[in-house]
């Protein structure tokens, strides 16, 4: 797992700085023995603790990456939190988000699910800190991925279907959804919801003209509780 930490640090950042700031992470959700259903969103929740000796200040930013069985599964690292106030040594904050784009296996086996955190220090032009002890910058739980519970017809065809066009989108994107869809949510790569649309039509047109170019994910929630997600690209 130390190799995994090194992979994140080397591939995602251009420089490291040595400092007096140390952080640790504890993965809360998914918890040990949790069962995650393939194709269904799940909660990611972890606590970051300041191991000191220096304070974390409001400009400092924590980034995170996710791994499954020791392999990085998200494309790089993502901003988890820019602290909203000073966090003294021994203090902590908890970060929670929905995960829609994780490649669940659906094999009904247990897997080691890990979160890894890095600290971007505002005192060093946001270079990532090379901490004295980085072994506690990771936390893992053994969880199980179950097969999809998608609704099917008596002929075995999937009922809950989604599509988006044009994709890549420039100013608007059309979401075509099957009966039973209730809500469409567009997320950026940090897991932040940038659009939420209540489904009233078979094809919903959404304005994305003010979104920055890049990769997004859209999730469609159905009345039976299923959530289906796909990638959306905005390119103007």
PDB file of C-alpha atoms in Angstrom:
ATOM      1  CA  UNK A   1       0.000   0.000   0.000  1.00  0.00           C
ATOM      2  CA  UNK A   2       2.978   2.330   0.465  1.00  0.00           C
ATOM      3  CA  UNK A   3       3.571   1.852  -3.262  1.00  0.00           C
ATOM      4  CA  UNK A   4      -0.001   3.026  -3.879  1.00  0.00           C
ATOM      5  CA  UNK A   5       0.620   6.179  -1.838  1.00  0.00           C
ATOM      6  CA  UNK A   6       3.763   6.847  -3.827  1.00  0.00           C
ATOM      7  CA  UNK A   7       1.860   6.337  -7.096  1.00  0.00           C
ATOM      8  CA  UNK A   8      -0.695   8.978  -6.137  1.00  0.00           C
ATOM      9  CA  UNK A   9       1.959  11.433  -4.983  1.00  0.00           C
ATOM     10  CA  UNK A  10       4.109  11.052  -8.086  1.00  0.00           C
ATOM     11  CA  UNK A  11       1.345  11.001 -10.705  1.00  0.00           C
ATOM     12  CA  UNK A  12      -0.920  13.698  -9.317  1.00  0.00           C
ATOM     13  CA  UNK A  13       1.462  16.391  -8.062  1.00  0.00           C
ATOM     14  CA  UNK A  14       4.418  18.220  -9.495  1.00  0.00           C
ATOM     15  CA  UNK A  15       6.244  18.956  -6.238  1.00  0.00           C
ATOM     16  CA  UNK A  16       6.445  17.965  -2.600  1.00  0.00           C
ATOM     17  CA  UNK A  17       7.413  20.090   0.352  1.00  0.00           C
ATOM     18  CA  UNK A  18       8.611  19.092   3.788  1.00  0.00           C
ATOM     19  CA  UNK A  19       6.700  20.701   6.637  1.00  0.00           C
ATOM     20  CA  UNK A  20       5.380  20.420  10.159  1.00  0.00           C
ATOM     21  CA  UNK A  21       1.857  19.430   9.212  1.00  0.00           C
ATOM     22  CA  UNK A  22       0.736  15.819   9.616  1.00  0.00           C
ATOM     23  CA  UNK A  23      -2.678  14.302   8.893  1.00  0.00           C
ATOM     24  CA  UNK A  24      -4.276  10.887   9.339  1.00  0.00           C
ATOM     25  CA  UNK A  25      -7.471   9.402   7.917  1.00  0.00           C
ATOM     26  CA  UNK A  26     -10.127   6.977   9.177  1.00  0.00           C
ATOM     27  CA  UNK A  27     -12.592   5.430   6.714  1.00  0.00           C
ATOM     28  CA  UNK A  28     -16.088   5.400   8.244  1.00  0.00           C
ATOM     29  CA  UNK A  29     -18.222   4.434   5.235  1.00  0.00           C
ATOM     30  CA  UNK A  30     -18.408   2.054   3.573  1.00  0.00           C
ATOM     31  CA  UNK A  31     -17.877   0.144   6.820  1.00  0.00           C
ATOM     32  CA  UNK A  32     -16.402  -3.322   7.219  1.00  0.00           C
ATOM     33  CA  UNK A  33     -18.737  -5.999   5.787  1.00  0.00           C
ATOM     34  CA  UNK A  34     -20.995  -3.432   4.087  1.00  0.00           C
ATOM     35  CA  UNK A  35     -22.607  -4.748   0.903  1.00  0.00           C
ATOM     36  CA  UNK A  36     -22.552  -2.356  -2.072  1.00  0.00           C
ATOM     37  CA  UNK A  37     -24.936  -3.138  -4.931  1.00  0.00           C
ATOM     38  CA  UNK A  38     -23.515  -2.769  -8.430  1.00  0.00           C
ATOM     39  CA  UNK A  39     -24.851   0.329 -10.196  1.00  0.00           C
ATOM     40  CA  UNK A  40     -26.229   1.893  -7.008  1.00  0.00           C
ATOM     41  CA  UNK A  41     -24.679   4.993  -5.438  1.00  0.00           C
ATOM     42  CA  UNK A  42     -23.147   4.635  -1.989  1.00  0.00           C
ATOM     43  CA  UNK A  43     -21.869   6.971   0.730  1.00  0.00           C
ATOM     44  CA  UNK A  44     -18.181   7.712   1.161  1.00  0.00           C
ATOM     45  CA  UNK A  45     -17.446   9.081   4.631  1.00  0.00           C
ATOM     46  CA  UNK A  46     -14.040   9.556   6.232  1.00  0.00           C
ATOM     47  CA  UNK A  47     -12.506  11.570   9.069  1.00  0.00           C
ATOM     48  CA  UNK A  48      -9.248  13.509   8.701  1.00  0.00           C
ATOM     49  CA  UNK A  49      -7.306  14.215  11.913  1.00  0.00           C
ATOM     50  CA  UNK A  50      -4.594  16.844  12.353  1.00  0.00           C
ATOM     51  CA  UNK A  51      -1.640  15.062  13.964  1.00  0.00           C
ATOM     52  CA  UNK A  52       0.225  18.378  14.264  1.00  0.00           C
ATOM     53  CA  UNK A  53       2.305  19.923  15.474  1.00  0.00           C
ATOM     54  CA  UNK A  54       1.182  22.881  13.328  1.00  0.00           C
ATOM     55  CA  UNK A  55      -2.433  23.988  12.898  1.00  0.00           C
ATOM     56  CA  UNK A  56      -4.326  23.331   9.694  1.00  0.00           C
ATOM     57  CA  UNK A  57      -5.514  26.720   8.479  1.00  0.00           C
ATOM     58  CA  UNK A  58      -8.467  27.746   6.366  1.00  0.00           C
ATOM     59  CA  UNK A  59      -6.460  27.797   3.124  1.00  0.00           C
ATOM     60  CA  UNK A  60      -5.060  24.268   3.487  1.00  0.00           C
ATOM     61  CA  UNK A  61      -6.680  21.663   1.242  1.00  0.00           C
ATOM     62  CA  UNK A  62      -6.986  17.904   1.706  1.00  0.00           C
ATOM     63  CA  UNK A  63      -7.170  15.696  -1.386  1.00  0.00           C
ATOM     64  CA  UNK A  64      -8.212  12.053  -1.579  1.00  0.00           C
ATOM     65  CA  UNK A  65      -7.929   9.033  -3.844  1.00  0.00           C
ATOM     66  CA  UNK A  66      -9.713   5.672  -3.764  1.00  0.00           C
ATOM     67  CA  UNK A  67      -8.317   2.180  -4.227  1.00  0.00           C
ATOM     68  CA  UNK A  68      -9.708  -1.320  -4.529  1.00  0.00           C
ATOM     69  CA  UNK A  69      -7.470  -4.241  -3.588  1.00  0.00           C
ATOM     70  CA  UNK A  70      -4.443  -1.944  -3.740  1.00  0.00           C
ATOM     71  CA  UNK A  71      -5.177  -0.520  -7.191  1.00  0.00           C
ATOM     72  CA  UNK A  72      -6.067   3.124  -7.823  1.00  0.00           C
ATOM     73  CA  UNK A  73      -9.578   3.262  -9.280  1.00  0.00           C
ATOM     74  CA  UNK A  74     -10.230   7.012  -9.546  1.00  0.00           C
ATOM     75  CA  UNK A  75      -8.418   9.147 -12.071  1.00  0.00           C
ATOM     76  CA  UNK A  76      -5.982  11.001  -9.840  1.00  0.00           C
ATOM     77  CA  UNK A  77      -6.910  12.727  -6.601  1.00  0.00           C
ATOM     78  CA  UNK A  78      -9.835  14.990  -5.780  1.00  0.00           C
ATOM     79  CA  UNK A  79     -10.384  17.866  -3.372  1.00  0.00           C
ATOM     80  CA  UNK A  80     -12.031  16.636  -0.189  1.00  0.00           C
ATOM     81  CA  UNK A  81     -12.091  19.796   1.861  1.00  0.00           C
ATOM     82  CA  UNK A  82     -10.640  23.230   2.255  1.00  0.00           C
ATOM     83  CA  UNK A  83     -10.922  23.718   5.986  1.00  0.00           C
ATOM     84  CA  UNK A  84     -13.513  26.273   7.096  1.00  0.00           C
ATOM     85  CA  UNK A  85     -11.536  27.229  10.179  1.00  0.00           C
ATOM     86  CA  UNK A  86      -8.330  26.535  12.056  1.00  0.00           C
ATOM     87  CA  UNK A  87      -7.953  22.896  13.110  1.00  0.00           C
ATOM     88  CA  UNK A  88      -5.484  22.556  15.961  1.00  0.00           C
ATOM     89  CA  UNK A  89      -3.382  19.459  16.572  1.00  0.00           C
ATOM     90  CA  UNK A  90      -5.712  16.665  17.648  1.00  0.00           C
ATOM     91  CA  UNK A  91      -8.709  18.228  15.901  1.00  0.00           C
ATOM     92  CA  UNK A  92     -10.506  16.676  12.939  1.00  0.00           C
ATOM     93  CA  UNK A  93     -13.160  17.099  10.258  1.00  0.00           C
ATOM     94  CA  UNK A  94     -15.379  14.573   8.462  1.00  0.00           C
ATOM     95  CA  UNK A  95     -16.004  14.530   4.706  1.00  0.00           C
ATOM     96  CA  UNK A  96     -19.060  12.849   3.160  1.00  0.00           C
ATOM     97  CA  UNK A  97     -20.105  12.475  -0.472  1.00  0.00           C
ATOM     98  CA  UNK A  98     -22.076  10.136  -2.741  1.00  0.00           C
ATOM     99  CA  UNK A  99     -20.009   7.930  -5.030  1.00  0.00           C
ATOM    100  CA  UNK A 100     -21.599   7.387  -8.448  1.00  0.00           C
ATOM    101  CA  UNK A 101     -18.684   6.559 -10.738  1.00  0.00           C
ATOM    102  CA  UNK A 102     -16.932   3.799  -8.806  1.00  0.00           C
ATOM    103  CA  UNK A 103     -16.446   0.613 -10.901  1.00  0.00           C
ATOM    104  CA  UNK A 104     -18.232  -1.883  -8.652  1.00  0.00           C
ATOM    105  CA  UNK A 105     -17.440  -5.472  -9.542  1.00  0.00           C
ATOM    106  CA  UNK A 106     -20.723  -7.143  -8.641  1.00  0.00           C
ATOM    107  CA  UNK A 107     -18.965 -10.470  -8.008  1.00  0.00           C
ATOM    108  CA  UNK A 108     -20.366 -11.019  -4.483  1.00  0.00           C
ATOM    109  CA  UNK A 109     -16.825 -11.265  -3.087  1.00  0.00           C
ATOM    110  CA  UNK A 110     -15.061  -9.215  -0.424  1.00  0.00           C
ATOM    111  CA  UNK A 111     -12.590  -6.545  -1.488  1.00  0.00           C
ATOM    112  CA  UNK A 112     -10.304  -4.127   0.319  1.00  0.00           C
ATOM    113  CA  UNK A 113     -11.690  -0.600  -0.208  1.00  0.00           C
ATOM    114  CA  UNK A 114      -9.280   2.195   0.742  1.00  0.00           C
ATOM    115  CA  UNK A 115      -9.174   5.976   0.948  1.00  0.00           C
ATOM    116  CA  UNK A 116      -5.826   7.813   0.809  1.00  0.00           C
ATOM    117  CA  UNK A 117      -5.360  11.492   1.677  1.00  0.00           C
ATOM    118  CA  UNK A 118      -2.711  14.091   0.874  1.00  0.00           C
ATOM    119  CA  UNK A 119      -2.345  17.609   2.263  1.00  0.00           C
ATOM    120  CA  UNK A 120      -1.742  20.655   0.056  1.00  0.00           C
ATOM    121  CA  UNK A 121      -0.059  23.232   2.292  1.00  0.00           C
ATOM    122  CA  UNK A 122      -1.012  26.866   1.728  1.00  0.00           C
ATOM    123  CA  UNK A 123       2.327  27.893   3.271  1.00  0.00           C
ATOM    124  CA  UNK A 124       4.198  26.363   0.324  1.00  0.00           C
ATOM    125  CA  UNK A 125       2.152  27.492  -2.689  1.00  0.00           C
ATOM    126  CA  UNK A 126      -0.067  24.409  -2.306  1.00  0.00           C
ATOM    127  CA  UNK A 127       2.670  21.855  -2.798  1.00  0.00           C
ATOM    128  CA  UNK A 128       1.782  18.498  -1.284  1.00  0.00           C
ATOM    129  CA  UNK A 129       3.366  17.837   2.105  1.00  0.00           C
ATOM    130  CA  UNK A 130       5.812  14.941   2.432  1.00  0.00           C
ATOM    131  CA  UNK A 131       4.891  13.940   5.960  1.00  0.00           C
ATOM    132  CA  UNK A 132       7.168  12.269   8.496  1.00  0.00           C
ATOM    133  CA  UNK A 133       4.714   9.366   8.819  1.00  0.00           C
ATOM    134  CA  UNK A 134       2.514   8.709   5.798  1.00  0.00           C
ATOM    135  CA  UNK A 135       1.400   5.211   6.827  1.00  0.00           C
ATOM    136  CA  UNK A 136      -1.685   6.694   8.520  1.00  0.00           C
ATOM    137  CA  UNK A 137      -2.670   8.622   5.383  1.00  0.00           C
ATOM    138  CA  UNK A 138      -4.631   5.567   4.297  1.00  0.00           C
ATOM    139  CA  UNK A 139      -7.544   3.645   5.780  1.00  0.00           C
ATOM    140  CA  UNK A 140      -9.200   0.490   4.432  1.00  0.00           C
ATOM    141  CA  UNK A 141     -12.287  -1.632   5.091  1.00  0.00           C
ATOM    142  CA  UNK A 142     -13.228  -5.016   3.632  1.00  0.00           C
ATOM    143  CA  UNK A 143     -16.555  -4.703   1.806  1.00  0.00           C
ATOM    144  CA  UNK A 144     -18.597  -6.807  -0.599  1.00  0.00           C
ATOM    145  CA  UNK A 145     -19.895  -5.877  -4.051  1.00  0.00           C
ATOM    146  CA  UNK A 146     -23.209  -7.532  -4.945  1.00  0.00           C
ATOM    147  CA  UNK A 147     -24.704  -7.960  -8.413  1.00  0.00           C
ATOM    148  CA  UNK A 148     -27.074  -5.361  -9.867  1.00  0.00           C
ATOM    149  CA  UNK A 149     -30.729  -5.322  -8.828  1.00  0.00           C
ATOM    150  CA  UNK A 150     -31.873  -3.540 -11.999  1.00  0.00           C
ATOM    151  CA  UNK A 151     -35.523  -4.063 -12.867  1.00  0.00           C
ATOM    152  CA  UNK A 152     -36.201  -6.450 -15.761  1.00  0.00           C
ATOM    153  CA  UNK A 153     -39.168  -7.402 -17.851  1.00  0.00           C
ATOM    154  CA  UNK A 154     -40.424 -10.946 -18.055  1.00  0.00           C
ATOM    155  CA  UNK A 155     -38.249 -11.340 -21.152  1.00  0.00           C
ATOM    156  CA  UNK A 156     -35.100 -10.370 -19.234  1.00  0.00           C
ATOM    157  CA  UNK A 157     -34.698  -6.935 -20.794  1.00  0.00           C
ATOM    158  CA  UNK A 158     -33.583  -4.048 -18.592  1.00  0.00           C
ATOM    159  CA  UNK A 159     -36.431  -1.601 -17.957  1.00  0.00           C
ATOM    160  CA  UNK A 160     -34.497   1.266 -16.403  1.00  0.00           C
ATOM    161  CA  UNK A 161     -32.545   2.762 -19.312  1.00  0.00           C
ATOM    162  CA  UNK A 162     -30.754   6.113 -19.639  1.00  0.00           C
ATOM    163  CA  UNK A 163     -28.874   7.996 -22.343  1.00  0.00           C
ATOM    164  CA  UNK A 164     -27.561  11.508 -22.959  1.00  0.00           C
ATOM    165  CA  UNK A 165     -27.094  13.346 -26.255  1.00  0.00           C
ATOM    166  CA  UNK A 166     -25.197  15.144 -27.574  1.00  0.00           C
ATOM    167  CA  UNK A 167     -22.288  13.835 -25.545  1.00  0.00           C
ATOM    168  CA  UNK A 168     -19.927  15.699 -25.552  1.00  0.00           C
ATOM    169  CA  UNK A 169     -22.343  18.566 -24.935  1.00  0.00           C
ATOM    170  CA  UNK A 170     -21.807  22.244 -25.701  1.00  0.00           C
ATOM    171  CA  UNK A 171     -24.723  24.324 -24.434  1.00  0.00           C
ATOM    172  CA  UNK A 172     -27.516  21.824 -23.726  1.00  0.00           C
ATOM    173  CA  UNK A 173     -27.788  18.088 -23.194  1.00  0.00           C
ATOM    174  CA  UNK A 174     -30.850  15.864 -23.635  1.00  0.00           C
ATOM    175  CA  UNK A 175     -31.405  13.068 -21.145  1.00  0.00           C
ATOM    176  CA  UNK A 176     -33.615  10.246 -22.389  1.00  0.00           C
ATOM    177  CA  UNK A 177     -34.908   8.093 -19.537  1.00  0.00           C
ATOM    178  CA  UNK A 178     -37.358   5.232 -19.209  1.00  0.00           C
ATOM    179  CA  UNK A 179     -40.580   5.183 -17.198  1.00  0.00           C
ATOM    180  CA  UNK A 180     -40.044   5.430 -13.466  1.00  0.00           C
ATOM    181  CA  UNK A 181     -37.187   7.929 -13.544  1.00  0.00           C
ATOM    182  CA  UNK A 182     -37.599  10.580 -10.852  1.00  0.00           C
ATOM    183  CA  UNK A 183     -34.461  12.717 -10.747  1.00  0.00           C
ATOM    184  CA  UNK A 184     -31.344  13.508 -12.759  1.00  0.00           C
ATOM    185  CA  UNK A 185     -28.250  14.830 -10.984  1.00  0.00           C
ATOM    186  CA  UNK A 186     -25.045  15.982 -12.705  1.00  0.00           C
ATOM    187  CA  UNK A 187     -21.869  15.758 -10.608  1.00  0.00           C
ATOM    188  CA  UNK A 188     -18.402  17.149 -11.186  1.00  0.00           C
ATOM    189  CA  UNK A 189     -15.332  14.976 -10.570  1.00  0.00           C
ATOM    190  CA  UNK A 190     -15.206  16.138  -6.941  1.00  0.00           C
ATOM    191  CA  UNK A 191     -18.655  14.676  -6.312  1.00  0.00           C
ATOM    192  CA  UNK A 192     -20.355  18.074  -6.127  1.00  0.00           C
ATOM    193  CA  UNK A 193     -23.860  18.245  -7.594  1.00  0.00           C
ATOM    194  CA  UNK A 194     -23.929  20.993 -10.250  1.00  0.00           C
ATOM    195  CA  UNK A 195     -27.427  20.301 -11.645  1.00  0.00           C
ATOM    196  CA  UNK A 196     -30.503  18.625 -10.181  1.00  0.00           C
ATOM    197  CA  UNK A 197     -33.560  18.083 -12.384  1.00  0.00           C
ATOM    198  CA  UNK A 198     -36.907  16.539 -11.465  1.00  0.00           C
ATOM    199  CA  UNK A 199     -37.941  14.229 -14.308  1.00  0.00           C
ATOM    200  CA  UNK A 200     -41.279  15.158 -15.874  1.00  0.00           C
ATOM    201  CA  UNK A 201     -40.726  14.083 -19.480  1.00  0.00           C
ATOM    202  CA  UNK A 202     -39.254  11.160 -21.357  1.00  0.00           C
ATOM    203  CA  UNK A 203     -36.585  13.524 -22.662  1.00  0.00           C
ATOM    204  CA  UNK A 204     -35.329  16.263 -20.348  1.00  0.00           C
ATOM    205  CA  UNK A 205     -33.223  19.084 -21.818  1.00  0.00           C
ATOM    206  CA  UNK A 206     -30.719  20.634 -19.413  1.00  0.00           C
ATOM    207  CA  UNK A 207     -28.686  23.817 -19.879  1.00  0.00           C
ATOM    208  CA  UNK A 208     -24.964  23.197 -19.285  1.00  0.00           C
ATOM    209  CA  UNK A 209     -23.654  26.336 -20.991  1.00  0.00           C
ATOM    210  CA  UNK A 210     -22.215  27.730 -17.764  1.00  0.00           C
ATOM    211  CA  UNK A 211     -20.347  24.553 -16.817  1.00  0.00           C
ATOM    212  CA  UNK A 212     -16.606  24.434 -17.395  1.00  0.00           C
ATOM    213  CA  UNK A 213     -15.203  22.087 -20.008  1.00  0.00           C
ATOM    214  CA  UNK A 214     -14.415  18.700 -18.561  1.00  0.00           C
ATOM    215  CA  UNK A 215     -15.701  15.336 -17.425  1.00  0.00           C
ATOM    216  CA  UNK A 216     -18.872  15.027 -15.354  1.00  0.00           C
ATOM    217  CA  UNK A 217     -21.107  12.167 -14.250  1.00  0.00           C
ATOM    218  CA  UNK A 218     -24.877  12.060 -14.347  1.00  0.00           C
ATOM    219  CA  UNK A 219     -27.012   9.837 -12.159  1.00  0.00           C
ATOM    220  CA  UNK A 220     -30.666   8.974 -12.706  1.00  0.00           C
ATOM    221  CA  UNK A 221     -32.702   7.850  -9.711  1.00  0.00           C
ATOM    222  CA  UNK A 222     -35.688   5.570 -10.336  1.00  0.00           C
ATOM    223  CA  UNK A 223     -38.790   5.068  -8.221  1.00  0.00           C
ATOM    224  CA  UNK A 224     -37.709   1.529  -7.327  1.00  0.00           C
ATOM    225  CA  UNK A 225     -34.554   2.904  -5.664  1.00  0.00           C
ATOM    226  CA  UNK A 226     -32.150   2.049  -8.458  1.00  0.00           C
ATOM    227  CA  UNK A 227     -29.550   4.624  -9.487  1.00  0.00           C
ATOM    228  CA  UNK A 228     -27.911   4.390 -12.905  1.00  0.00           C
ATOM    229  CA  UNK A 229     -24.952   6.551 -13.802  1.00  0.00           C
ATOM    230  CA  UNK A 230     -22.945   7.418 -16.903  1.00  0.00           C
ATOM    231  CA  UNK A 231     -20.203   9.824 -17.926  1.00  0.00           C
ATOM    232  CA  UNK A 232     -20.961  13.215 -19.479  1.00  0.00           C
ATOM    233  CA  UNK A 233     -18.410  15.432 -21.226  1.00  0.00           C
ATOM    234  CA  UNK A 234     -18.823  19.193 -21.643  1.00  0.00           C
ATOM    235  CA  UNK A 235     -16.721  20.608 -24.483  1.00  0.00           C
ATOM    236  CA  UNK A 236     -17.391  24.081 -25.893  1.00  0.00           C
TER     237      UNK A 236
END
